[in-house]
Amino acid sequence: MYSEKNDCVMCFCCRLFGNREKATQLSADGFNYWKNLSAHLRQHERSAEHITNMDAWRNLSQKLQTNTAIDQVNQDLIALEVNRWKEILRRLIAIVNHLAEHNLAFRGHSDKLFESGNGNFLGQVQLMAQFDPVMREHLRRIQAKQLTDTYLSKHIQNELISLVAKCTTDAIVERVKTAKYYAVIMDCTPDLSHNEQLSVVLRIVNCELSKGVSIHEHFVGFLQALDTTGKGLCETFLGQLETLGLDLCNCRGQSYDNGSNMQGKKQGVQKRVLELNDKALCVPCGSHTLNLVVGDAAKSSVTSISFFGLLQRLYTLFSSSVQRWTILKEHVKNLTLKALSTTRWESRVEAVKAVRYQLPEIVKALTALKEYAAEKRDADVVSTAESICKELQRWPFVVSTIVWYNVLFQINKVSKILQSPKVSVETVREEIRAVKEFLQEFRSHEFHSAKTDAREIAEKLEVEMSWPEVRQRRKTKQFEHEGTEHIQSTAEELFKREFFLPLIDTALVTVENRFSNMEIFYELYGFLYSIDIMRSTEKEGKLDECCRRLEQRMDDIDAEDLKLEVKGAVRSFPPHVSSPFEMLDYISKENLLDIYPNLSIAFRLLLTLPVTVASGERSFSSLKLIKTYLRSTMSQDRLSALAVLSIEQEVRKSLDMESVIARFAEAKARKVRL
């Protein structure tokens, strides 16, 4: 054997079994006179001492394999002790996983066993000891002070958390490397300690032969962003890629919210990543964009602004007191009032829904609240409840509620569809087209149907279904020859012109403008969206142009081969296979990757593109549960590790716990191999 430290060779069996008094260079300090090494080895191998030591080594090896060594009793005791510690570690890791999955705190006010307030980790150890003999024996030895290492300290807890999270992240990275192409999803939010947390999610498409295709979005950790500019966030992300051992050249997509530091065309993260890798196409978040569309429509007129202001006043009135909320629950049984939020995507439709289906009950609750406040002589509440009640019982408000709910319901349905990890770019195009068609149809014909629905509510409320009188404005004649006739708009026409049409037109224009950036993806991958589109592209003679455009932009395929494969797929794929996901799944299950290599790569590139940052937003929910005000001093590494264990439970459950225990044993081993 060779010693790197001493730069010499030694004879293993002679060093282990040889007589120290008769030791030679090969059995003691080592031999490094390389010129005479060959002759010296031949001489040593023929010596009687070496032969005797070799026989001793073989005999010991055979006895160890057959369990007949002279110290077999000690060997058995060592094996029992090793197995006991493995069983203990297996239980401790299970406790760590359980607490991390449920976002529970590990430590309490005390770090000693059998003391009140010693935290969830030690509490579960004590609970397990009541029913498990292995843990019961371990705690008995600790109480009897027979152990110096208990593996229950806070440092061991942190090591176990970091170890399992590292194994989980390694498994995710291995999946990403197997898929080769990936896309990045990033979003920022401040935590409870006022630190900016950058969530990093990787989207991949896995193709398994005979099994099919699966799309995954994996969370790989929180990064503390000390610099929130585009440059600082980009450097933080690139550092994480280097830590994970991933190559930016394989990134084929990126998706962020609409913040300027992320989405900026000159200094944003997407621009800086494109400068390093021009194949990492940036897809704007569909859900954020739809939320902005709703926000723009809500500011389209004074009536819309007043409408949502009234809903917020209604929620604030009842939620400001326990007694008021009790009165509300007595009358409103099913849907409760919701507050408005500029960041929560479903807040507006939820707020409108409660009023849309329970307006009579809400009016009764306001009446009861007014009577209750009158008894308490609370003039402010009486005045507020009375004014809100009058506004809710006006015919224009009832019609506005129906109109807004119908619009928000359609947009919210599309937003929910786009939040699924399995959604790809072609779905965005179809859903946005459906929104446009709905808004155009609603603008032309649905105002009268909205009045019909509002009439049912008005009849329950006994509200007069009449529009407020409009002050007739007389046009001043500038010249004597001007006519005297002037057509005045009715109250209904004025309401439609000042509220309904601005709402729908603003939504239409905003959808068109904000989703205009998606045209680059429609132009690049549009001919692959379905079998019918592929067939029509071939008939129109545009297939060659589309394939060459894709080759020039992405450089991952061969245009000529892709054209031939598309022609073959159009003729050979079964009728039920149409979408890109279904076609790639069919290729994988039927083991046709060798026949359609370029087509499968094109589908993988298309499906890898993210259309929403919903996965990044979901990670913030875990962040709020993990880093609470009682855990605000948590370190960044511990926070990121706990978040990985909480979010990536599926990957963690697929790990081999024996390998995790082996890695922990290697890290804690005090002996070093020679």
C-alpha positions as semicolon CSV with decimal commas, in nm:
position;residue;x (nm);y (nm);z (nm)
1;M;0,000;0,000;0,000
2;Y;0,105;0,363;-0,067
3;S;0,112;0,643;0,190
4;E;0,050;0,985;0,039
5;K;0,156;1,161;0,359
6;N;0,501;0,994;0,380
7;D;0,539;0,933;0,005
8;C;0,638;0,570;0,053
9;V;0,510;0,214;0,013
10;M;0,449;-0,038;0,289
11;C;0,359;-0,405;0,316
12;F;0,013;-0,425;0,471
13;C;0,031;-0,772;0,625
14;C;0,384;-0,721;0,764
15;R;0,292;-0,386;0,916
16;L;-0,016;-0,542;1,078
17;F;0,123;-0,883;1,191
18;G;0,500;-0,838;1,177
19;N;0,739;-0,840;1,470
20;R;0,828;-0,483;1,565
21;E;1,178;-0,585;1,672
22;K;1,249;-0,744;1,334
23;A;1,074;-0,474;1,136
24;T;1,206;-0,382;0,793
25;Q;1,152;-0,067;0,592
26;L;0,844;-0,212;0,424
27;S;0,686;-0,300;0,760
28;A;0,794;0,006;0,956
29;D;0,869;0,351;0,813
30;G;0,811;0,265;0,449
31;F;1,034;0,235;0,144
32;N;1,073;0,523;-0,104
33;Y;1,399;0,447;-0,281
34;W;1,216;0,402;-0,606
35;K;1,511;0,297;-0,816
36;N;1,558;-0,025;-0,620
37;L;1,188;-0,079;-0,538
38;S;1,135;-0,373;-0,775
39;A;1,432;-0,572;-0,646
40;H;1,351;-0,490;-0,285
41;L;0,991;-0,609;-0,327
42;R;1,101;-0,941;-0,479
43;Q;1,342;-0,997;-0,192
44;H;1,078;-0,907;0,068
45;E;0,812;-1,134;-0,082
46;R;1,049;-1,435;-0,060
47;S;1,136;-1,375;0,303
48;A;1,007;-1,619;0,568
49;E;0,866;-1,338;0,783
50;H;0,652;-1,206;0,495
51;I;0,518;-1,554;0,417
52;T;0,431;-1,607;0,786
53;N;0,251;-1,272;0,802
54;M;0,060;-1,350;0,481
55;D;-0,060;-1,679;0,631
56;A;-0,174;-1,497;0,946
57;W;-0,360;-1,242;0,733
58;R;-0,539;-1,515;0,530
59;N;-0,631;-1,711;0,843
60;L;-0,775;-1,402;1,011
61;S;-0,970;-1,309;0,698
62;Q;-1,123;-1,658;0,676
63;K;-1,215;-1,661;1,045
64;L;-1,376;-1,318;1,021
65;Q;-1,584;-1,433;0,725
66;T;-1,691;-1,755;0,901
67;N;-1,736;-1,586;1,242
68;T;-1,483;-1,817;1,409
69;A;-1,221;-1,564;1,518
70;I;-1,081;-1,581;1,868
71;D;-1,246;-1,248;1,955
72;Q;-1,577;-1,336;1,794
73;V;-1,760;-1,253;2,115
74;N;-1,618;-0,902;2,103
75;Q;-1,704;-0,879;1,733
76;D;-2,064;-0,974;1,809
77;L;-2,082;-0,713;2,084
78;I;-1,947;-0,450;1,845
79;A;-2,203;-0,551;1,581
80;L;-2,485;-0,531;1,834
81;E;-2,371;-0,186;1,942
82;V;-2,348;-0,069;1,580
83;N;-2,700;-0,197;1,507
84;R;-2,832;-0,032;1,824
85;W;-2,695;0,307;1,720
86;K;-2,835;0,260;1,371
87;E;-3,179;0,193;1,515
88;I;-3,153;0,502;1,735
89;L;-3,047;0,720;1,443
90;R;-3,328;0,579;1,231
91;R;-3,579;0,692;1,494
92;L;-3,417;1,033;1,542
93;I;-3,423;1,098;1,166
94;A;-3,790;0,996;1,156
95;I;-3,865;1,250;1,431
96;V;-3,674;1,520;1,241
97;N;-3,868;1,443;0,922
98;H;-4,202;1,448;1,103
99;L;-4,140;1,784;1,269
100;A;-4,005;1,938;0,947
101;E;-4,298;1,815;0,738
102;H;-4,545;1,977;0,978
103;N;-4,339;2,299;1,016
104;L;-4,310;2,253;1,392
105;A;-4,046;2,403;1,620
106;F;-3,778;2,162;1,744
107;R;-3,651;2,319;2,064
108;G;-3,820;2,475;2,364
109;H;-3,708;2,670;2,668
110;S;-3,512;2,371;2,804
111;D;-3,278;2,123;2,636
112;K;-3,294;1,855;2,904
113;L;-3,499;1,537;2,904
114;F;-3,809;1,504;3,121
115;E;-3,836;1,877;3,185
116;S;-4,142;2,082;3,094
117;G;-4,097;2,306;2,794
118;N;-3,811;2,106;2,643
119;G;-3,952;2,129;2,290
120;N;-4,111;1,900;2,036
121;F;-3,798;1,701;1,950
122;L;-3,721;1,585;2,303
123;G;-4,093;1,553;2,370
124;Q;-4,132;1,307;2,082
125;V;-3,823;1,117;2,198
126;Q;-3,986;1,080;2,541
127;L;-4,317;0,977;2,382
128;M;-4,149;0,717;2,164
129;A;-3,964;0,575;2,464
130;Q;-4,295;0,487;2,626
131;F;-4,371;0,232;2,353
132;D;-4,039;0,155;2,179
133;P;-3,784;-0,066;2,362
134;V;-3,485;0,071;2,167
135;M;-3,551;0,432;2,263
136;R;-3,649;0,328;2,616
137;E;-3,312;0,157;2,664
138;H;-3,133;0,459;2,517
139;L;-3,298;0,697;2,764
140;R;-3,228;0,455;3,050
141;R;-2,857;0,464;2,971
142;I;-2,865;0,843;2,951
143;Q;-3,033;0,871;3,292
144;A;-2,786;0,621;3,437
145;K;-2,501;0,832;3,289
146;Q;-2,366;0,531;3,099
147;L;-2,332;0,737;2,779
148;T;-2,128;1,042;2,699
149;D;-2,279;1,089;2,350
150;T;-2,659;1,097;2,355
151;Y;-2,720;1,234;2,002
152;L;-3,006;1,443;2,141
153;S;-2,835;1,783;2,163
154;K;-2,931;2,086;1,957
155;H;-2,612;2,051;1,753
156;I;-2,701;1,695;1,651
157;Q;-3,051;1,812;1,563
158;N;-2,905;2,076;1,331
159;E;-2,669;1,819;1,178
160;L;-2,953;1,577;1,111
161;I;-3,167;1,851;0,956
162;S;-2,882;1,963;0,732
163;L;-2,793;1,606;0,638
164;V;-3,143;1,498;0,533
165;A;-3,197;1,828;0,349
166;K;-2,862;1,784;0,170
167;C;-2,957;1,431;0,064
168;T;-3,294;1,560;-0,059
169;T;-3,130;1,842;-0,256
170;D;-2,876;1,598;-0,403
171;A;-3,161;1,375;-0,520
172;I;-3,330;1,676;-0,683
173;V;-3,006;1,779;-0,853
174;E;-2,964;1,424;-0,981
175;R;-3,312;1,441;-1,132
176;V;-3,230;1,775;-1,294
177;K;-2,910;1,638;-1,443
178;T;-3,097;1,335;-1,574
179;A;-3,354;1,560;-1,742
180;K;-3,066;1,785;-1,870
181;Y;-3,287;2,084;-1,957
182;Y;-3,438;2,289;-1,678
183;A;-3,607;2,625;-1,618
184;V;-3,574;2,852;-1,316
185;I;-3,856;3,016;-1,119
186;M;-3,761;3,283;-0,865
187;D;-3,949;3,520;-0,639
188;C;-3,863;3,738;-0,338
189;T;-4,039;3,822;-0,014
190;P;-3,930;3,970;0,322
191;D;-3,938;3,736;0,620
192;L;-4,024;3,811;0,982
193;S;-3,667;3,927;1,052
194;H;-3,689;4,180;0,765
195;N;-3,448;3,981;0,549
196;E;-3,521;3,946;0,179
197;Q;-3,566;3,576;0,098
198;L;-3,514;3,457;-0,260
199;S;-3,703;3,136;-0,341
200;V;-3,545;2,921;-0,615
201;V;-3,750;2,655;-0,794
202;L;-3,632;2,439;-1,085
203;R;-3,876;2,302;-1,344
204;I;-3,785;1,983;-1,533
205;V;-3,943;1,731;-1,769
206;N;-3,855;1,368;-1,697
207;C;-3,888;1,113;-1,979
208;E;-3,872;0,752;-1,862
209;L;-3,884;0,475;-2,117
210;S;-4,194;0,255;-2,091
211;K;-4,321;0,475;-1,804
212;G;-4,398;0,806;-1,967
213;V;-4,343;1,175;-1,901
214;S;-4,374;1,372;-1,578
215;I;-4,331;1,745;-1,515
216;H;-4,194;1,857;-1,178
217;E;-4,112;2,188;-1,014
218;H;-3,860;2,131;-0,733
219;F;-3,779;2,379;-0,457
220;V;-3,403;2,394;-0,388
221;G;-3,383;2,646;-0,105
222;F;-3,417;2,999;0,025
223;L;-3,131;3,242;-0,037
224;Q;-3,084;3,560;0,162
225;A;-3,069;3,845;-0,089
226;L;-2,850;4,116;0,060
227;D;-2,866;4,311;-0,268
228;T;-3,215;4,322;-0,421
229;T;-3,109;4,485;-0,747
230;G;-3,109;4,283;-1,067
231;K;-2,732;4,242;-1,047
232;G;-2,736;4,127;-0,684
233;L;-3,019;3,876;-0,735
234;C;-2,853;3,737;-1,046
235;E;-2,521;3,687;-0,865
236;T;-2,703;3,517;-0,576
237;F;-2,877;3,280;-0,817
238;L;-2,556;3,199;-1,007
239;G;-2,383;3,122;-0,677
240;Q;-2,660;2,876;-0,590
241;L;-2,624;2,706;-0,930
242;E;-2,252;2,667;-0,868
243;T;-2,319;2,520;-0,523
244;L;-2,564;2,269;-0,671
245;G;-2,324;2,178;-0,951
246;L;-2,564;2,275;-1,232
247;D;-2,464;2,433;-1,561
248;L;-2,640;2,753;-1,668
249;C;-2,596;2,646;-2,031
250;N;-2,870;2,385;-1,982
251;C;-3,122;2,644;-1,861
252;R;-3,396;2,685;-2,121
253;G;-3,647;2,906;-1,942
254;Q;-3,700;3,156;-1,662
255;S;-4,011;3,300;-1,503
256;Y;-4,050;3,580;-1,248
257;D;-4,313;3,819;-1,123
258;N;-4,353;4,157;-1,289
259;G;-4,107;4,342;-1,063
260;S;-3,853;4,560;-1,241
261;N;-3,556;4,400;-1,062
262;M;-3,662;4,061;-1,198
263;Q;-3,837;4,136;-1,526
264;G;-3,645;4,452;-1,626
265;K;-3,541;4,455;-1,991
266;K;-3,215;4,642;-1,927
267;Q;-3,094;4,568;-1,572
268;G;-3,328;4,289;-1,459
269;V;-3,235;3,933;-1,373
270;Q;-3,389;3,797;-1,693
271;K;-3,171;4,030;-1,905
272;R;-2,852;3,936;-1,723
273;V;-2,927;3,565;-1,751
274;L;-3,001;3,606;-2,123
275;E;-2,662;3,772;-2,167
276;L;-2,498;3,460;-2,023
277;N;-2,730;3,213;-2,197
278;D;-2,948;3,341;-2,481
279;K;-3,149;3,015;-2,482
280;A;-3,298;3,084;-2,135
281;L;-3,619;3,244;-2,262
282;C;-3,811;3,451;-2,010
283;V;-4,184;3,378;-1,971
284;P;-4,391;3,638;-1,780
285;C;-4,597;3,491;-1,495
286;G;-4,950;3,433;-1,625
287;S;-5,118;3,452;-1,284
288;H;-4,943;3,776;-1,188
289;T;-5,036;3,923;-1,525
290;L;-5,402;3,830;-1,485
291;N;-5,397;3,984;-1,138
292;L;-5,269;4,307;-1,293
293;V;-5,548;4,288;-1,552
294;V;-5,805;4,272;-1,271
295;G;-5,632;4,558;-1,091
296;D;-5,644;4,777;-1,401
297;A;-6,011;4,696;-1,462
298;A;-6,095;4,779;-1,099
299;K;-5,957;5,130;-1,157
300;S;-6,132;5,183;-1,490
301;S;-6,409;5,404;-1,351
302;V;-6,521;5,585;-1,039
303;T;-6,808;5,338;-1,001
304;S;-6,565;5,040;-0,992
305;I;-6,338;5,212;-0,743
306;S;-6,636;5,295;-0,522
307;F;-6,767;4,938;-0,555
308;F;-6,454;4,774;-0,413
309;G;-6,416;5,053;-0,157
310;L;-6,765;4,971;-0,032
311;L;-6,677;4,600;-0,004
312;Q;-6,369;4,685;0,201
313;R;-6,572;4,916;0,428
314;L;-6,823;4,635;0,477
315;Y;-6,554;4,388;0,583
316;T;-6,381;4,642;0,808
317;L;-6,709;4,727;0,983
318;F;-6,784;4,368;1,085
319;S;-6,426;4,250;1,149
320;S;-6,340;4,536;1,386
321;S;-6,525;4,375;1,677
322;V;-6,600;4,024;1,801
323;Q;-6,961;4,122;1,874
324;R;-7,010;4,260;1,522
325;W;-6,865;3,945;1,365
326;T;-7,098;3,734;1,580
327;I;-7,394;3,931;1,446
328;L;-7,269;3,868;1,092
329;K;-7,238;3,492;1,149
330;E;-7,591;3,477;1,291
331;H;-7,733;3,600;0,963
332;V;-7,469;3,494;0,703
333;K;-7,430;3,119;0,738
334;N;-7,233;2,998;0,435
335;L;-6,984;3,245;0,285
336;T;-6,811;3,495;0,511
337;L;-6,694;3,838;0,408
338;K;-6,340;3,864;0,273
339;A;-6,091;4,149;0,271
340;L;-5,938;4,282;-0,047
341;S;-5,567;4,229;-0,117
342;T;-5,343;4,358;-0,394
343;T;-5,116;4,053;-0,387
344;R;-5,353;3,763;-0,320
345;W;-5,486;3,652;-0,659
346;E;-5,831;3,533;-0,550
347;S;-5,912;3,808;-0,299
348;R;-6,143;4,011;-0,524
349;V;-6,355;3,723;-0,649
350;E;-6,391;3,587;-0,295
351;A;-6,499;3,928;-0,165
352;V;-6,754;3,969;-0,444
353;K;-6,881;3,610;-0,419
354;A;-7,000;3,651;-0,059
355;V;-7,202;3,959;-0,157
356;R;-7,327;3,807;-0,484
357;Y;-7,496;3,508;-0,320
358;Q;-7,581;3,649;0,025
359;L;-7,671;4,012;-0,025
360;P;-8,015;3,985;0,148
361;E;-7,855;3,816;0,449
362;I;-7,582;4,082;0,466
363;V;-7,846;4,357;0,461
364;K;-8,025;4,186;0,753
365;A;-7,694;4,164;0,940
366;L;-7,636;4,537;0,885
367;T;-7,985;4,614;1,016
368;A;-7,921;4,403;1,325
369;L;-7,584;4,570;1,373
370;K;-7,744;4,913;1,349
371;E;-7,995;4,820;1,620
372;Y;-7,720;4,678;1,840
373;A;-7,509;4,993;1,799
374;A;-7,810;5,212;1,876
375;E;-7,855;5,030;2,207
376;K;-7,486;5,087;2,282
377;R;-7,522;5,450;2,171
378;D;-7,237;5,410;1,921
379;A;-7,315;5,685;1,673
380;D;-7,021;5,608;1,444
381;V;-7,124;5,245;1,388
382;V;-7,489;5,341;1,342
383;S;-7,399;5,598;1,078
384;T;-7,157;5,365;0,896
385;A;-7,396;5,067;0,897
386;E;-7,687;5,280;0,775
387;S;-7,487;5,435;0,490
388;I;-7,349;5,097;0,377
389;C;-7,694;4,939;0,398
390;K;-7,839;5,211;0,174
391;E;-7,560;5,165;-0,081
392;L;-7,606;4,786;-0,090
393;Q;-7,977;4,826;-0,166
394;R;-7,930;5,049;-0,468
395;W;-8,012;4,897;-0,808
396;P;-7,679;5,005;-0,972
397;F;-7,484;4,830;-0,693
398;V;-7,676;4,504;-0,742
399;V;-7,608;4,513;-1,117
400;S;-7,241;4,597;-1,054
401;T;-7,210;4,297;-0,825
402;I;-7,342;4,061;-1,092
403;V;-7,117;4,210;-1,362
404;W;-6,804;4,202;-1,150
405;Y;-6,864;3,849;-1,026
406;N;-6,912;3,712;-1,378
407;V;-6,590;3,877;-1,500
408;L;-6,384;3,780;-1,195
409;F;-6,512;3,422;-1,198
410;Q;-6,390;3,367;-1,555
411;I;-6,051;3,530;-1,497
412;N;-6,000;3,347;-1,166
413;K;-6,079;3,013;-1,329
414;V;-5,807;3,071;-1,588
415;S;-5,565;3,188;-1,316
416;K;-5,618;2,863;-1,124
417;I;-5,555;2,657;-1,436
418;L;-5,228;2,839;-1,498
419;Q;-5,105;2,768;-1,144
420;S;-5,064;2,395;-1,208
421;P;-4,703;2,276;-1,267
422;K;-4,823;2,061;-1,559
423;V;-4,944;2,360;-1,760
424;S;-4,730;2,463;-2,058
425;V;-4,717;2,755;-2,299
426;E;-4,976;2,625;-2,545
427;T;-5,232;2,607;-2,263
428;V;-5,171;2,973;-2,183
429;R;-5,251;3,069;-2,540
430;E;-5,577;2,876;-2,541
431;E;-5,689;3,006;-2,202
432;I;-5,607;3,370;-2,279
433;R;-5,791;3,337;-2,608
434;A;-6,091;3,203;-2,414
435;V;-6,076;3,506;-2,181
436;K;-6,073;3,745;-2,476
437;E;-6,368;3,570;-2,638
438;F;-6,561;3,575;-2,311
439;L;-6,500;3,949;-2,261
440;Q;-6,601;4,029;-2,619
441;E;-6,918;3,820;-2,586
442;F;-6,991;3,972;-2,246
443;R;-6,953;4,322;-2,386
444;S;-7,200;4,256;-2,666
445;H;-7,477;4,054;-2,504
446;E;-7,433;3,989;-2,132
447;F;-7,534;4,324;-1,986
448;H;-7,903;4,235;-2,017
449;S;-7,848;3,890;-1,866
450;A;-7,668;4,055;-1,574
451;K;-7,977;4,272;-1,519
452;T;-8,192;3,957;-1,522
453;D;-7,980;3,794;-1,250
454;A;-7,980;4,118;-1,052
455;R;-8,360;4,135;-1,071
456;E;-8,386;3,812;-0,866
457;I;-8,174;3,962;-0,587
458;A;-8,359;4,293;-0,602
459;E;-8,693;4,118;-0,561
460;K;-8,569;3,947;-0,245
461;L;-8,446;4,279;-0,110
462;E;-8,760;4,459;-0,230
463;V;-8,537;4,712;-0,400
464;E;-8,685;4,941;-0,661
465;M;-8,529;4,841;-0,993
466;S;-8,479;5,190;-1,126
467;W;-8,173;5,386;-1,224
468;P;-8,097;5,711;-1,045
469;E;-8,217;6,023;-1,216
470;V;-7,967;6,194;-1,439
471;R;-7,942;6,569;-1,432
472;Q;-8,024;6,690;-1,780
473;R;-7,741;6,899;-1,913
474;R;-7,832;7,162;-2,166
475;K;-7,583;7,238;-2,434
476;T;-7,507;7,605;-2,467
477;K;-7,558;7,733;-2,820
478;Q;-7,241;7,889;-2,951
479;F;-7,399;8,014;-3,272
480;E;-7,751;8,117;-3,367
481;H;-7,771;7,868;-3,652
482;E;-7,721;7,565;-3,420
483;G;-8,016;7,331;-3,372
484;T;-8,214;7,327;-3,053
485;E;-8,254;6,948;-3,030
486;H;-8,013;6,759;-2,809
487;I;-8,047;6,388;-2,733
488;Q;-7,998;6,316;-2,362
489;S;-7,868;5,979;-2,242
490;T;-8,087;5,774;-2,013
491;A;-7,965;5,669;-1,668
492;E;-7,911;5,312;-1,784
493;E;-7,711;5,420;-2,088
494;L;-7,501;5,649;-1,871
495;F;-7,432;5,364;-1,625
496;K;-7,336;5,136;-1,911
497;R;-7,112;5,398;-2,069
498;E;-6,939;5,503;-1,748
499;F;-6,907;5,165;-1,572
500;F;-6,975;4,859;-1,785
501;L;-6,797;4,950;-2,109
502;P;-6,482;5,096;-1,944
503;L;-6,454;4,781;-1,729
504;I;-6,473;4,539;-2,022
505;D;-6,269;4,752;-2,262
506;T;-5,993;4,805;-2,006
507;A;-5,977;4,431;-1,939
508;L;-5,962;4,353;-2,312
509;V;-5,689;4,607;-2,386
510;T;-5,487;4,509;-2,079
511;V;-5,502;4,137;-2,160
512;E;-5,387;4,209;-2,514
513;N;-5,099;4,432;-2,407
514;R;-4,973;4,239;-2,107
515;F;-4,970;3,903;-2,287
516;S;-4,810;4,042;-2,603
517;N;-4,472;3,910;-2,482
518;M;-4,603;3,555;-2,529
519;E;-4,600;3,600;-2,907
520;I;-4,233;3,507;-2,922
521;F;-4,314;3,163;-2,785
522;Y;-4,616;3,120;-3,012
523;E;-4,396;3,202;-3,309
524;L;-4,116;2,970;-3,197
525;Y;-4,312;2,666;-3,080
526;G;-4,656;2,732;-3,227
527;F;-4,633;2,464;-3,496
528;L;-4,589;2,196;-3,225
529;Y;-4,899;2,277;-3,021
530;S;-5,110;1,994;-3,165
531;I;-5,122;1,730;-3,438
532;D;-5,373;1,940;-3,633
533;I;-5,146;2,245;-3,627
534;M;-4,850;2,032;-3,737
535;R;-5,057;1,890;-4,022
536;S;-5,179;2,235;-4,136
537;T;-4,826;2,378;-4,114
538;E;-4,703;2,101;-4,342
539;K;-4,985;2,158;-4,593
540;E;-4,917;2,533;-4,601
541;G;-4,549;2,472;-4,674
542;K;-4,428;2,652;-4,361
543;L;-4,284;2,348;-4,181
544;D;-3,930;2,400;-4,311
545;E;-3,931;2,765;-4,205
546;C;-4,061;2,682;-3,855
547;C;-3,802;2,407;-3,801
548;R;-3,516;2,632;-3,912
549;R;-3,634;2,914;-3,688
550;L;-3,637;2,679;-3,390
551;E;-3,290;2,548;-3,476
552;Q;-3,144;2,898;-3,507
553;R;-3,293;3,013;-3,176
554;M;-3,231;2,709;-2,954
555;D;-2,955;2,515;-3,138
556;D;-3,056;2,188;-2,968
557;I;-3,208;2,019;-3,273
558;D;-3,141;1,959;-3,642
559;A;-3,399;2,133;-3,860
560;E;-3,391;1,880;-4,146
561;D;-3,431;1,581;-3,915
562;L;-3,704;1,758;-3,717
563;K;-3,899;1,826;-4,037
564;L;-3,887;1,457;-4,134
565;E;-3,986;1,349;-3,782
566;V;-4,285;1,588;-3,777
567;K;-4,404;1,447;-4,109
568;G;-4,373;1,093;-3,973
569;A;-4,550;1,182;-3,648
570;V;-4,846;1,338;-3,831
571;R;-4,903;1,013;-4,020
572;S;-4,825;0,757;-3,749
573;F;-4,945;0,900;-3,413
574;P;-5,285;0,765;-3,297
575;P;-5,588;0,999;-3,307
576;H;-5,618;1,039;-2,929
577;V;-5,264;1,183;-2,907
578;S;-5,275;1,556;-2,975
579;S;-5,110;1,791;-2,720
580;P;-4,729;1,819;-2,677
581;F;-4,747;1,640;-2,341
582;E;-4,951;1,352;-2,489
583;M;-4,718;1,320;-2,789
584;L;-4,402;1,315;-2,575
585;D;-4,567;1,070;-2,336
586;Y;-4,655;0,846;-2,628
587;I;-4,296;0,858;-2,759
588;S;-4,158;0,763;-2,415
589;K;-4,404;0,485;-2,338
590;E;-4,361;0,325;-2,681
591;N;-3,978;0,352;-2,668
592;L;-3,968;0,570;-2,981
593;L;-3,696;0,811;-2,867
594;D;-3,456;0,669;-3,125
595;I;-3,710;0,732;-3,401
596;Y;-3,809;1,084;-3,291
597;P;-3,497;1,225;-3,115
598;N;-3,531;1,585;-3,237
599;L;-3,908;1,596;-3,196
600;S;-3,882;1,469;-2,839
601;I;-3,619;1,735;-2,760
602;A;-3,844;2,006;-2,907
603;F;-4,134;1,887;-2,690
604;R;-3,911;1,879;-2,382
605;L;-3,796;2,236;-2,447
606;L;-4,156;2,348;-2,489
607;L;-4,280;2,174;-2,173
608;T;-3,982;2,297;-1,970
609;L;-4,091;2,660;-2,012
610;P;-4,270;2,776;-1,692
611;V;-4,584;2,987;-1,727
612;T;-4,630;3,094;-1,365
613;V;-4,433;3,148;-1,043
614;A;-4,704;2,982;-0,834
615;S;-4,455;2,726;-0,697
616;G;-4,235;3,007;-0,569
617;E;-4,537;3,174;-0,411
618;R;-4,634;2,847;-0,241
619;S;-4,290;2,823;-0,081
620;F;-4,361;3,153;0,097
621;S;-4,649;2,984;0,278
622;S;-4,400;2,740;0,431
623;L;-4,165;3,028;0,508
624;K;-4,430;3,198;0,722
625;L;-4,499;2,873;0,908
626;I;-4,132;2,796;0,970
627;K;-3,994;3,138;1,062
628;T;-4,242;3,266;1,317
629;Y;-4,189;3,541;1,571
630;L;-4,072;3,279;1,823
631;R;-3,816;3,146;1,572
632;S;-3,705;3,478;1,425
633;T;-3,337;3,420;1,513
634;M;-3,316;3,105;1,301
635;S;-3,003;3,083;1,085
636;Q;-3,033;3,096;0,706
637;D;-2,898;2,742;0,654
638;R;-3,144;2,594;0,903
639;L;-3,433;2,788;0,746
640;S;-3,348;2,669;0,396
641;A;-3,300;2,308;0,511
642;L;-3,632;2,298;0,697
643;A;-3,808;2,451;0,396
644;V;-3,666;2,182;0,166
645;L;-3,785;1,906;0,401
646;S;-4,129;2,067;0,432
647;I;-4,188;2,134;0,062
648;E;-4,010;1,841;-0,104
649;Q;-4,167;1,565;0,104
650;E;-4,213;1,336;-0,195
651;V;-3,842;1,342;-0,280
652;R;-3,743;1,300;0,084
653;K;-3,964;0,993;0,123
654;S;-3,792;0,832;-0,177
655;L;-3,450;0,850;-0,005
656;D;-3,277;0,541;0,129
657;M;-3,246;0,609;0,501
658;E;-2,962;0,356;0,531
659;S;-2,747;0,571;0,303
660;V;-2,839;0,879;0,507
661;I;-2,732;0,701;0,828
662;A;-2,410;0,590;0,658
663;R;-2,332;0,950;0,560
664;F;-2,395;1,064;0,917
665;A;-2,165;0,789;1,050
666;E;-1,889;0,891;0,808
667;A;-1,921;1,253;0,919
668;K;-1,899;1,156;1,289
669;A;-1,627;0,891;1,254
670;R;-1,322;0,967;1,464
671;K;-1,097;0,709;1,297
672;V;-0,942;0,776;0,958
673;R;-0,864;0,501;0,710
674;L;-0,495;0,438;0,648
